[in-house]
Each structure stands twice: as structure tokens, then as C-alpha cells.
């Protein structure tokens, strides 16, 4: 079979729960385990033989993706294009609007993937399954959630053959623990037949397309027990980082720096980062390009973004350190380990609100936005720090604006 893929990247009004990390670059380009979030999707899609093109569909300005696309086209040797919606058209609006481009070359089926999911996606299994289903049909990937979590997702009821008999997005009361992963594979005819009028409200797969396909008996589910989760909040990135590192262990092992730093567990270090041989790094750490990790530094369960500097004997635990931020000598940056238990392979994030009902900050990782400086010998515990702040003393459980 021949395939194309569409990745729904959304736009600037989306990803607000991802702040302050999305203030600097579009959320789909945030680096997790060393590569932008949507590059993981591209990488996994490219393992499929018969894939001819990947289209990124969203309402960000096109130029934000130009450099990324140029690099990925070379790396993965596949055609990648950005299709810009003039305004948010909804999750199916762009499929209608750009139908001719998507269907050019006459693929047999088209993957549609939400950019803000992460996981070990069974792309090949989906390809094989759609091939075995006749008619103008669509396949959706599903996974298991708890009763309580399930109402935040698309709820799916299937018969014993995997045919979806009922689909409802974010139901107000419990329907099923079987949830949609936001990963679909559509026979070309499904897209060809999409002729809903484009109005100001947009067209939505979840409400305008999937329930109707289920009712007509043309919607099928493939259930996965592999790792899958969402990346809605900044807090979700450490969970995703940990699992992508594990997934791509072999590939990244070859790229680990060779300067003798002590590495524990799964770690990604960009080759251009300078890591002192006495630093102790890991498990579950990603260190971005041109960052500098000083003598005696300890980093665990964290992401260090490009050009950050962690000075001598500083300690970074359960945290994200923003672009060009500087952590002074002997400073300690620490977040609070998150629920769900990250050792569970397909735990779902609960997307807790930033504040507890009593006004305190929900315990979570510590995030330093870009260009933050932290004074020597201070402790920053469970804080979200916005870009360009100079922290001259210790802080605990605060958002520093
Ligand atoms: N191109 C484009 N245009 N993309 C959009 C638009 C739009 O107007 N609106 C949203 N998206 C993208 C988002 O960037 C995201 O990647 C995806 O579509 C889904 O976004 P949401 O609308 O925020 O839905 P959700 O994530 O709360 O729920 C969806 O995903 C769940 C799995 O993560 C639904 O499909 C659920 O049914 C599903 O369980």
C-alpha cells in the first residue's frame, strides 16, 4: 500500500498549558530526548515502507518550520511540506481545505496524527490492519485509561472484531476506558468524501467525522498496550523524555559524549555540549547543543536546553533548564517527582491545574524559562520561572513572573 501522513501541529493559540516553554518556539518543535517533538512522529512514520510524503498542517506562520523541514527532509529522505491554515480550521478543516494536496499522488491511505501525543506508535501494524479492512473505512489507535481519566479523551466502544460501535469525544459521564490516542489511518476515500462546509467554527474530526463513521460501521480500532501519552503540559515533557530515551536507546548510545563524564541509565548528550568529566549525569537526562556542564555537576531526570550553562557543583533534579539560562555554582534546582509513576509504560498524565484549590502551586517539576540566571548557592524548589529573570535568592513553590 502507499501512504501519506498529516501531522496536526495546531498554532500559536494552542499549547498555552505548555508555557513558559512554548514562549520561545512552537510547542511541536520543543526538543525531547534530543529532537523536536514532531520529529519523533516523522522518525516513526519513516519506518513504514510505502510512505511518500509528510504534511505538517497548522496555523503557525510557515517560516517557523522552514529550517526544521529542510533538515528533516535530508535526514529522513522523505518529502515534507508545511500547509498553513489562514485561521484555525479545526482538526478536520485543513483536511478538507487542502484535500487536493493531500490526495495528490493518489495514496491508498493517509495517517493523521495529533502533534501533541507521544509514544511508541504501532505505525506498521496500523498499515497492515487497514489493508485488511474493505470499504471506505478509517482506523483509530486506542489505548486503556482509568474511568476517571477517560472522560478527558475520545471514548471508544468496540465490538469483538474491533469495529467501533460508539464514539464520543470527552463525554460528560463515563462511557469506556478505551480511549482514542489521536492517531488515525484513513482510506483515501474517507478524505475524498469529506465535504462539510468550512465555517467559522471549523470542522472537527472528533465531533463531525468520527461519530458519523462509527454510526455507518466504517470506523475500526487498533488497541495498543505500548507506551503512549500526551504532551499537553510542560510537566509532561520529563515523562516523554524518559520514554523516548528508552525507546531510542541504541541510537542515542552511539551519540553519547566520549569525554568520560559519568553516565547513569538513559542519557542523550548533544555532541556539541561540553560536559566536564567529573559531572555525573542520569538517568533520564537530555542535554542540548552548545550547553556547558561544569565540574562536579549532578543532573538527574531533567532536560537541559541549548546553550544553558550549569556551573561547578550545581545540582539539577526533575527540572527543565531553559535556553541560555545559567545556574550558578553550588546552586540546587529541584522539582518534585510527578504522578503518574513514570515507570508505568502507558500511564496517562492527569493534566492537573497549575494551582491547587488552596492557591498553592501544584507540586511539579521546576522550569526555568529562557535566559534565566540563578545566583550561586541558592535553592530553587518546585518553581516555574519566566524568561529573563535574575534570581538572586532561594525560592520555593512559586511562579516567578
Ligand atoms: N491544523 C490544526 N488546526 N490543528 C489543530 C487545530 C486546528 O484548528 N486545533 C487543534 N489542532 C491540533 C492540536 O495541535 C493537537 O495536536 C490536535 O489537533 C488535537 O488537539 P485538541 O483539539 O487540543 O484535542 P485534545 O488533544 O484535547 O483531544 C484530542 O486528542 C486526544 C488524544 O490525545 C482528541 O482527538 C481526543 O479524542 C483524543 O483522545
Tab-separated table of C-alpha atoms and ligand atoms in Angstrom:
chain	number	residue	atom	x	y	z
A	1	UNK	CA	0.000	0.000	0.000
A	2	UNK	CA	1.066	3.620	-0.483
A	3	UNK	CA	0.742	6.111	2.354
A	4	UNK	CA	0.965	9.785	3.188
A	5	UNK	CA	0.804	11.341	6.642
A	6	UNK	CA	-0.584	14.554	8.071
A	7	UNK	CA	0.629	15.835	11.457
A	8	UNK	CA	-1.806	18.294	13.073
A	9	UNK	CA	0.534	20.871	14.608
A	10	UNK	CA	-2.112	23.412	15.712
A	11	UNK	CA	-0.985	27.004	16.135
A	12	UNK	CA	0.060	29.806	18.475
A	13	UNK	CA	-3.203	29.898	20.457
A	14	UNK	CA	-2.743	26.205	21.228
A	15	UNK	CA	-0.178	24.907	23.725
A	16	UNK	CA	-0.926	27.503	26.403
A	17	UNK	CA	-0.511	24.902	29.154
A	18	UNK	CA	2.992	24.354	27.793
A	19	UNK	CA	4.166	27.810	28.861
A	20	UNK	CA	6.766	29.092	29.565
A	21	UNK	CA	8.426	26.527	27.295
A	22	UNK	CA	6.240	27.434	24.295
A	23	UNK	CA	7.041	31.163	24.597
A	24	UNK	CA	10.294	30.562	22.738
A	25	UNK	CA	9.303	28.229	19.931
A	26	UNK	CA	6.196	26.365	18.692
A	27	UNK	CA	5.401	23.513	21.061
A	28	UNK	CA	5.686	20.875	18.269
A	29	UNK	CA	9.369	21.848	17.923
A	30	UNK	CA	10.232	21.526	21.631
A	31	UNK	CA	13.191	19.128	21.960
A	32	UNK	CA	12.535	15.906	23.826
A	33	UNK	CA	15.297	13.287	24.014
A	34	UNK	CA	17.384	15.483	21.739
A	35	UNK	CA	14.957	16.039	18.845
A	36	UNK	CA	11.813	18.154	18.315
A	37	UNK	CA	8.602	16.541	19.493
A	38	UNK	CA	7.189	16.039	15.974
A	39	UNK	CA	10.480	14.630	14.705
A	40	UNK	CA	9.679	11.540	16.783
A	41	UNK	CA	6.459	11.178	14.757
A	42	UNK	CA	8.359	11.729	11.498
A	43	UNK	CA	11.007	9.207	12.534
A	44	UNK	CA	8.416	6.536	13.341
A	45	UNK	CA	6.372	7.225	10.184
A	46	UNK	CA	9.515	6.875	8.073
A	47	UNK	CA	9.994	3.293	9.287
A	48	UNK	CA	6.966	2.425	7.123
A	49	UNK	CA	7.710	1.330	3.566
A	50	UNK	CA	5.381	2.969	1.066
A	51	UNK	CA	5.278	6.362	2.820
A	52	UNK	CA	5.710	9.062	0.165
A	53	UNK	CA	5.111	12.376	1.954
A	54	UNK	CA	4.520	14.002	5.351
A	55	UNK	CA	2.426	17.165	5.568
A	56	UNK	CA	2.508	19.386	8.649
A	57	UNK	CA	-0.848	21.115	8.950
A	58	UNK	CA	-1.328	24.098	11.229
A	59	UNK	CA	-1.880	27.804	11.697
A	60	UNK	CA	1.630	28.803	12.804
A	61	UNK	CA	3.421	31.034	10.247
A	62	UNK	CA	5.149	28.777	7.690
A	63	UNK	CA	8.630	30.224	8.242
A	64	UNK	CA	8.795	28.844	11.801
A	65	UNK	CA	9.027	25.352	10.313
A	66	UNK	CA	11.253	26.009	7.271
A	67	UNK	CA	14.600	25.146	8.869
A	68	UNK	CA	13.186	22.089	10.642
A	69	UNK	CA	11.631	20.783	7.414
A	70	UNK	CA	14.836	21.298	5.392
A	71	UNK	CA	16.836	19.336	7.939
A	72	UNK	CA	14.298	16.509	8.293
A	73	UNK	CA	13.925	16.092	4.528
A	74	UNK	CA	17.673	15.485	4.330
A	75	UNK	CA	17.806	13.215	7.391
A	76	UNK	CA	14.786	11.047	6.555
A	77	UNK	CA	14.880	11.350	2.740
A	78	UNK	CA	11.169	11.975	2.527
A	79	UNK	CA	9.154	14.890	1.140
A	80	UNK	CA	7.871	17.119	3.983
A	81	UNK	CA	5.688	20.208	3.438
A	82	UNK	CA	4.028	22.709	5.733
A	83	UNK	CA	0.416	23.623	4.899
A	84	UNK	CA	-0.652	26.847	6.595
A	85	UNK	CA	-4.279	27.344	7.576
A	86	UNK	CA	-5.239	31.035	7.276
A	87	UNK	CA	-7.032	30.690	10.630
A	88	UNK	CA	-7.757	27.675	12.872
A	89	UNK	CA	-9.867	25.349	10.712
A	90	UNK	CA	-10.315	22.579	13.298
A	91	UNK	CA	-8.796	19.101	13.260
A	92	UNK	CA	-10.595	18.161	10.003
A	93	UNK	CA	-10.919	21.622	8.414
A	94	UNK	CA	-7.404	21.526	6.955
A	95	UNK	CA	-8.037	18.045	5.545
A	96	UNK	CA	-10.992	19.498	3.619
A	97	UNK	CA	-9.232	22.700	2.643
A	98	UNK	CA	-6.015	21.032	1.433
A	99	UNK	CA	-7.717	17.891	0.101
A	100	UNK	CA	-6.117	18.143	-3.360
A	101	UNK	CA	-2.578	18.466	-1.991
A	102	UNK	CA	-3.108	15.617	0.473
A	103	UNK	CA	-4.551	13.303	-2.166
A	104	UNK	CA	-2.096	14.213	-4.950
A	105	UNK	CA	-0.063	11.192	-5.998
A	106	UNK	CA	-3.085	9.028	-5.130
A	107	UNK	CA	-2.007	7.351	-1.849
A	108	UNK	CA	-4.106	4.388	-0.648
A	109	UNK	CA	-4.352	5.680	2.920
A	110	UNK	CA	-3.376	8.740	4.970
A	111	UNK	CA	-2.192	8.823	8.602
A	112	UNK	CA	-3.447	11.775	10.629
A	113	UNK	CA	-1.575	12.284	13.905
A	114	UNK	CA	-2.078	14.864	16.652
A	115	UNK	CA	1.285	16.557	17.195
A	116	UNK	CA	0.832	16.672	20.960
A	117	UNK	CA	0.887	12.943	21.603
A	118	UNK	CA	3.994	10.878	22.240
A	119	UNK	CA	4.576	7.165	22.204
A	120	UNK	CA	5.837	4.021	20.582
A	121	UNK	CA	3.265	4.149	17.792
A	122	UNK	CA	2.438	0.854	16.016
A	123	UNK	CA	2.576	2.505	12.580
A	124	UNK	CA	3.302	-0.708	10.669
A	125	UNK	CA	0.543	-2.642	12.435
A	126	UNK	CA	-1.918	0.119	11.536
A	127	UNK	CA	-0.818	-0.079	7.897
A	128	UNK	CA	-1.310	-3.854	7.852
A	129	UNK	CA	-4.693	-3.626	9.549
A	130	UNK	CA	-6.189	-1.000	7.221
A	131	UNK	CA	-5.120	-3.149	4.289
A	132	UNK	CA	-7.304	-5.962	5.642
A	133	UNK	CA	-10.408	-3.764	6.018
A	134	UNK	CA	-12.635	-3.251	2.986
A	135	UNK	CA	-14.619	-0.183	2.013
A	136	UNK	CA	-14.288	3.486	2.761
A	137	UNK	CA	-13.001	2.972	6.278
A	138	UNK	CA	-10.850	4.533	8.929
A	139	UNK	CA	-8.731	3.060	11.706
A	140	UNK	CA	-8.061	4.764	15.027
A	141	UNK	CA	-5.433	3.826	17.594
A	142	UNK	CA	-6.842	3.240	21.072
A	143	UNK	CA	-5.368	2.576	24.494
A	144	UNK	CA	-6.525	1.998	28.051
A	145	UNK	CA	-7.164	4.739	30.632
A	146	UNK	CA	-8.774	4.749	34.062
A	147	UNK	CA	-12.508	5.565	34.351
A	148	UNK	CA	-11.663	8.972	35.759
A	149	UNK	CA	-9.093	9.848	33.065
A	150	UNK	CA	-11.179	8.528	30.167
A	151	UNK	CA	-13.616	11.460	30.092
A	152	UNK	CA	-10.775	13.797	29.054
A	153	UNK	CA	-10.283	11.846	25.822
A	154	UNK	CA	-12.290	10.405	22.941
A	155	UNK	CA	-14.143	7.392	24.388
A	156	UNK	CA	-14.436	4.346	22.181
A	157	UNK	CA	-16.695	1.267	22.382
A	158	UNK	CA	-15.824	-1.591	20.040
A	159	UNK	CA	-17.292	-4.992	19.190
A	160	UNK	CA	-15.210	-8.178	19.326
A	161	UNK	CA	-13.896	-7.569	15.772
A	162	UNK	CA	-12.510	-4.150	16.620
A	163	UNK	CA	-15.332	-2.311	14.844
A	164	UNK	CA	-16.209	0.912	16.688
A	165	UNK	CA	-19.882	0.841	17.626
A	166	UNK	CA	-19.882	4.077	19.605
A	167	UNK	CA	-17.530	7.054	19.723
A	168	UNK	CA	-17.917	10.199	21.799
A	169	UNK	CA	-15.277	12.868	22.418
A	170	UNK	CA	-14.723	13.900	26.054
A	171	UNK	CA	-18.052	12.560	27.346
A	172	UNK	CA	-19.619	14.270	30.353
A	173	UNK	CA	-20.141	10.904	32.044
A	174	UNK	CA	-18.154	7.684	31.857
A	175	UNK	CA	-18.509	5.712	28.603
A	176	UNK	CA	-15.465	3.470	28.218
A	177	UNK	CA	-11.906	3.062	29.471
A	178	UNK	CA	-10.915	2.574	25.849
A	179	UNK	CA	-9.655	5.951	24.607
A	180	UNK	CA	-8.561	7.457	21.299
A	181	UNK	CA	-4.829	8.155	21.021
A	182	UNK	CA	-5.321	10.913	18.417
A	183	UNK	CA	-3.644	8.708	15.770
A	184	UNK	CA	-5.724	7.734	12.729
A	185	UNK	CA	-5.275	5.998	9.397
A	186	UNK	CA	-7.882	6.858	6.774
A	187	UNK	CA	-8.537	5.222	3.454
A	188	UNK	CA	-8.196	7.886	0.786
A	189	UNK	CA	-11.948	7.782	0.048
A	190	UNK	CA	-12.723	8.991	3.580
A	191	UNK	CA	-10.834	12.219	2.912
A	192	UNK	CA	-12.210	12.479	-0.625
A	193	UNK	CA	-15.748	12.242	0.735
A	194	UNK	CA	-15.214	14.930	3.405
A	195	UNK	CA	-17.351	17.757	2.028
A	196	UNK	CA	-18.530	19.544	5.158
A	197	UNK	CA	-18.815	23.326	4.712
A	198	UNK	CA	-15.976	25.342	6.209
A	199	UNK	CA	-17.456	27.941	8.521
A	200	UNK	CA	-16.079	29.994	11.396
A	201	UNK	CA	-16.360	27.107	13.896
A	202	UNK	CA	-14.027	24.842	11.950
A	203	UNK	CA	-14.571	21.158	11.154
A	204	UNK	CA	-13.641	18.645	13.825
A	205	UNK	CA	-12.675	15.005	13.376
A	206	UNK	CA	-13.847	14.278	16.906
A	207	UNK	CA	-17.400	15.601	16.545
A	208	UNK	CA	-18.116	15.984	12.818
A	209	UNK	CA	-16.436	12.901	11.368
A	210	UNK	CA	-15.713	10.053	13.819
A	211	UNK	CA	-19.211	9.640	15.359
A	212	UNK	CA	-20.724	9.513	11.857
A	213	UNK	CA	-18.175	6.951	10.632
A	214	UNK	CA	-18.881	4.823	13.715
A	215	UNK	CA	-22.627	5.013	13.057
A	216	UNK	CA	-22.168	3.867	9.456
A	217	UNK	CA	-19.950	0.941	10.519
A	218	UNK	CA	-16.795	2.303	8.863
A	219	UNK	CA	-14.678	3.084	11.922
A	220	UNK	CA	-12.274	0.481	13.350
A	221	UNK	CA	-9.895	0.494	16.306
A	222	UNK	CA	-6.442	-0.964	16.814
A	223	UNK	CA	-5.709	-1.289	20.524
A	224	UNK	CA	-2.166	-0.734	21.750
A	225	UNK	CA	-0.539	-1.590	25.065
A	226	UNK	CA	2.728	0.103	24.085
A	227	UNK	CA	3.808	3.364	25.678
A	228	UNK	CA	1.518	6.274	24.713
A	229	UNK	CA	0.819	9.593	26.394
A	230	UNK	CA	0.102	13.281	25.733
A	231	UNK	CA	2.407	16.291	25.926
A	232	UNK	CA	-0.157	18.906	26.924
A	233	UNK	CA	1.717	20.460	29.827
A	234	UNK	CA	5.301	21.472	30.397
A	235	UNK	CA	5.323	18.898	33.200
A	236	UNK	CA	4.659	16.127	30.681
A	237	UNK	CA	7.989	16.627	28.925
A	238	UNK	CA	10.064	14.774	31.513
A	239	UNK	CA	7.772	11.765	31.266
A	240	UNK	CA	8.043	11.843	27.453
A	241	UNK	CA	11.810	12.399	27.658
A	242	UNK	CA	12.262	9.331	29.820
A	243	UNK	CA	10.265	7.086	27.486
A	244	UNK	CA	11.730	8.370	24.200
A	245	UNK	CA	15.238	7.904	25.636
A	246	UNK	CA	14.393	4.325	26.493
A	247	UNK	CA	12.785	3.754	23.089
A	248	UNK	CA	15.741	5.110	21.129
A	249	UNK	CA	18.425	3.820	23.467
A	250	UNK	CA	20.537	2.130	20.825
A	251	UNK	CA	20.503	5.119	18.506
A	252	UNK	CA	21.439	7.632	21.182
A	253	UNK	CA	24.047	5.427	22.849
A	254	UNK	CA	26.218	5.960	19.793
A	255	UNK	CA	25.894	9.719	20.204
A	256	UNK	CA	26.857	9.907	23.891
A	257	UNK	CA	29.763	12.200	24.521
A	258	UNK	CA	33.062	10.435	24.906
A	259	UNK	CA	34.691	12.771	27.407
A	260	UNK	CA	34.414	10.426	30.342
A	261	UNK	CA	31.515	12.057	32.212
A	262	UNK	CA	29.826	9.538	34.458
A	263	UNK	CA	26.638	8.411	32.741
A	264	UNK	CA	23.858	6.589	34.569
A	265	UNK	CA	20.982	4.949	32.680
A	266	UNK	CA	19.471	6.535	29.579
A	267	UNK	CA	21.041	9.861	28.664
A	268	UNK	CA	21.234	11.952	25.491
A	269	UNK	CA	24.065	14.472	25.169
A	270	UNK	CA	24.327	16.549	22.028
A	271	UNK	CA	27.820	16.173	20.534
A	272	UNK	CA	28.378	19.955	20.718
A	273	UNK	CA	27.708	20.131	24.507
A	274	UNK	CA	30.730	20.474	26.768
A	275	UNK	CA	30.431	18.173	29.766
A	276	UNK	CA	33.158	18.091	32.415
A	277	UNK	CA	34.494	14.573	33.062
A	278	UNK	CA	33.663	14.822	36.770
A	279	UNK	CA	29.968	15.587	36.124
A	280	UNK	CA	27.522	12.802	36.949
A	281	UNK	CA	24.593	12.628	34.512
A	282	UNK	CA	21.462	10.451	34.508
A	283	UNK	CA	19.234	8.640	34.485
A	284	UNK	CA	16.771	10.168	32.015
A	285	UNK	CA	18.606	13.339	31.072
A	286	UNK	CA	18.797	15.158	27.717
A	287	UNK	CA	21.461	17.814	27.201
A	288	UNK	CA	21.034	20.139	24.219
A	289	UNK	CA	23.524	21.660	21.763
A	290	UNK	CA	26.254	24.025	22.961
A	291	UNK	CA	25.368	23.734	26.627
A	292	UNK	CA	28.129	23.657	29.208
A	293	UNK	CA	28.083	21.335	32.208
A	294	UNK	CA	30.725	22.205	34.791
A	295	UNK	CA	32.955	20.313	37.167
A	296	UNK	CA	31.204	18.173	39.785
A	297	UNK	CA	27.702	18.902	38.471
A	298	UNK	CA	24.918	16.370	39.164
A	299	UNK	CA	21.924	16.156	36.781
A	300	UNK	CA	19.096	13.647	37.045
A	301	UNK	CA	15.616	13.310	35.369
A	302	UNK	CA	15.969	16.644	33.547
A	303	UNK	CA	16.184	18.413	30.198
A	304	UNK	CA	18.931	20.983	29.662
A	305	UNK	CA	18.042	23.122	26.649
A	306	UNK	CA	20.568	24.511	24.135
A	307	UNK	CA	23.290	26.875	25.332
A	308	UNK	CA	22.407	26.568	29.021
A	309	UNK	CA	25.303	26.689	31.470
A	310	UNK	CA	25.346	24.641	34.665
A	311	UNK	CA	28.254	25.878	36.722
A	312	UNK	CA	30.535	23.932	39.064
A	313	UNK	CA	28.954	21.649	41.666
A	314	UNK	CA	25.377	22.714	40.870
A	315	UNK	CA	22.656	20.087	41.091
A	316	UNK	CA	19.643	19.809	38.748
A	317	UNK	CA	16.886	17.282	39.546
A	318	UNK	CA	13.413	16.865	37.939
A	319	UNK	CA	13.762	20.149	36.073
A	320	UNK	CA	13.874	21.803	32.665
A	321	UNK	CA	16.593	24.440	32.252
A	322	UNK	CA	15.728	26.942	29.502
A	323	UNK	CA	17.761	28.124	26.543
A	324	UNK	CA	20.873	30.125	27.589
A	325	UNK	CA	19.954	30.026	31.278
A	326	UNK	CA	22.823	29.995	33.756
A	327	UNK	CA	22.754	28.049	37.033
A	328	UNK	CA	25.401	29.382	39.431
A	329	UNK	CA	27.983	27.348	41.352
A	330	UNK	CA	26.636	25.125	44.140
A	331	UNK	CA	23.002	26.095	43.254
A	332	UNK	CA	20.310	23.424	43.500
A	333	UNK	CA	17.379	23.364	41.050
A	334	UNK	CA	14.838	20.747	42.015
A	335	UNK	CA	11.320	19.719	41.027
A	336	UNK	CA	9.023	17.280	42.735
A	337	UNK	CA	8.663	13.792	41.215
A	338	UNK	CA	5.398	13.577	39.378
A	339	UNK	CA	2.419	11.317	39.321
A	340	UNK	CA	1.765	9.130	37.435
A	341	UNK	CA	4.537	6.737	38.278
A	342	UNK	CA	6.874	7.205	35.307
A	343	UNK	CA	7.804	3.538	35.434
A	344	UNK	CA	4.331	2.658	34.187
A	345	UNK	CA	4.652	2.248	30.424
A	346	UNK	CA	1.301	3.741	29.457
A	347	UNK	CA	0.335	5.864	32.424
A	348	UNK	CA	-1.805	8.862	31.479
A	349	UNK	CA	-0.983	12.332	32.662
A	350	UNK	CA	-3.827	13.787	34.685
A	351	UNK	CA	-3.189	17.331	33.381
A	352	UNK	CA	-3.581	18.828	36.825
A	353	UNK	CA	-4.236	22.600	37.013
A	354	UNK	CA	-1.289	24.851	37.839
A	355	UNK	CA	-2.749	25.793	41.229
A	356	UNK	CA	-4.319	23.701	43.965
A	357	UNK	CA	-7.752	24.793	45.287
A	358	UNK	CA	-5.996	26.420	48.272
A	359	UNK	CA	-3.929	28.636	45.943
A	360	UNK	CA	-0.617	26.778	46.277
A	361	UNK	CA	1.341	25.696	43.183
A	362	UNK	CA	0.644	22.080	42.223
A	363	UNK	CA	3.826	20.136	43.051
A	364	UNK	CA	5.631	19.516	39.801
A	365	UNK	CA	8.938	19.862	38.047
A	366	UNK	CA	10.917	23.107	38.182
A	367	UNK	CA	11.073	25.003	34.893
A	368	UNK	CA	13.466	27.830	34.127
A	369	UNK	CA	12.340	29.722	31.013
A	370	UNK	CA	14.974	31.017	28.607
A	371	UNK	CA	17.794	33.372	29.680
A	372	UNK	CA	17.222	32.987	33.425
A	373	UNK	CA	20.151	33.359	35.778
A	374	UNK	CA	20.304	31.673	39.163
A	375	UNK	CA	22.725	33.031	41.749
A	376	UNK	CA	25.369	30.732	43.274
A	377	UNK	CA	24.455	28.708	46.383
A	378	UNK	CA	20.671	29.215	46.057
A	379	UNK	CA	17.878	26.618	46.049
A	380	UNK	CA	15.026	26.819	43.533
A	381	UNK	CA	12.447	24.217	44.518
A	382	UNK	CA	9.197	23.445	42.645
A	383	UNK	CA	9.110	26.771	40.766
A	384	UNK	CA	8.138	27.988	37.306
A	385	UNK	CA	10.391	30.869	36.289
A	386	UNK	CA	9.525	33.040	33.304
A	387	UNK	CA	12.196	34.083	30.773
A	388	UNK	CA	14.875	36.684	31.505
A	389	UNK	CA	14.571	36.568	35.325
A	390	UNK	CA	17.589	37.047	37.554
A	391	UNK	CA	17.136	35.030	40.724
A	392	UNK	CA	19.345	36.360	43.474
A	393	UNK	CA	17.961	34.325	46.397
A	394	UNK	CA	16.248	30.968	47.031
A	395	UNK	CA	12.602	30.300	46.040
A	396	UNK	CA	10.163	27.523	46.828
A	397	UNK	CA	6.701	26.692	45.337
A	398	UNK	CA	6.389	29.884	43.287
A	399	UNK	CA	5.720	31.157	39.812
A	400	UNK	CA	8.276	33.882	39.255
A	401	UNK	CA	6.901	36.354	36.733
B	1	LIG	N1	-4.125	22.083	11.960
B	1	LIG	C1	-4.856	22.244	13.052
B	1	LIG	N2	-5.883	23.150	13.034
B	1	LIG	N3	-4.572	21.516	14.131
B	1	LIG	C2	-5.343	21.682	15.218
B	1	LIG	C3	-6.419	22.603	15.275
B	1	LIG	C4	-6.681	23.380	14.105
B	1	LIG	O1	-7.591	24.216	14.064
B	1	LIG	N4	-6.968	22.518	16.500
B	1	LIG	C5	-6.278	21.580	17.184
B	1	LIG	N5	-5.277	21.088	16.408
B	1	LIG	C6	-4.303	20.052	16.758
B	1	LIG	C7	-3.608	20.273	18.089
B	1	LIG	O2	-2.395	20.973	17.905
B	1	LIG	C8	-3.383	18.861	18.564
B	1	LIG	O3	-2.179	18.318	18.047
B	1	LIG	C9	-4.566	18.085	17.992
B	1	LIG	O4	-5.042	18.859	16.907
B	1	LIG	C10	-5.719	17.810	18.973
B	1	LIG	O5	-5.935	18.955	19.703
B	1	LIG	P1	-7.068	19.315	20.721
B	1	LIG	O6	-8.164	19.976	19.988
B	1	LIG	O7	-6.375	20.070	21.803
B	1	LIG	O8	-7.690	17.973	21.266
B	1	LIG	P2	-7.252	17.098	22.543
B	1	LIG	O9	-5.793	16.859	22.467
B	1	LIG	O10	-7.813	17.674	23.785
B	1	LIG	O11	-8.004	15.740	22.262
B	1	LIG	C11	-7.687	15.029	21.088
B	1	LIG	O12	-6.612	14.118	21.317
B	1	LIG	C12	-6.872	13.089	22.315
B	1	LIG	C13	-5.634	12.217	22.394
B	1	LIG	O13	-4.549	12.975	22.816
B	1	LIG	C14	-8.944	14.269	20.682
B	1	LIG	O14	-8.719	13.734	19.415
B	1	LIG	C15	-9.284	13.175	21.686
B	1	LIG	O15	-10.368	12.402	21.186
B	1	LIG	C16	-8.093	12.260	21.910
B	1	LIG	O16	-8.395	11.286	22.909
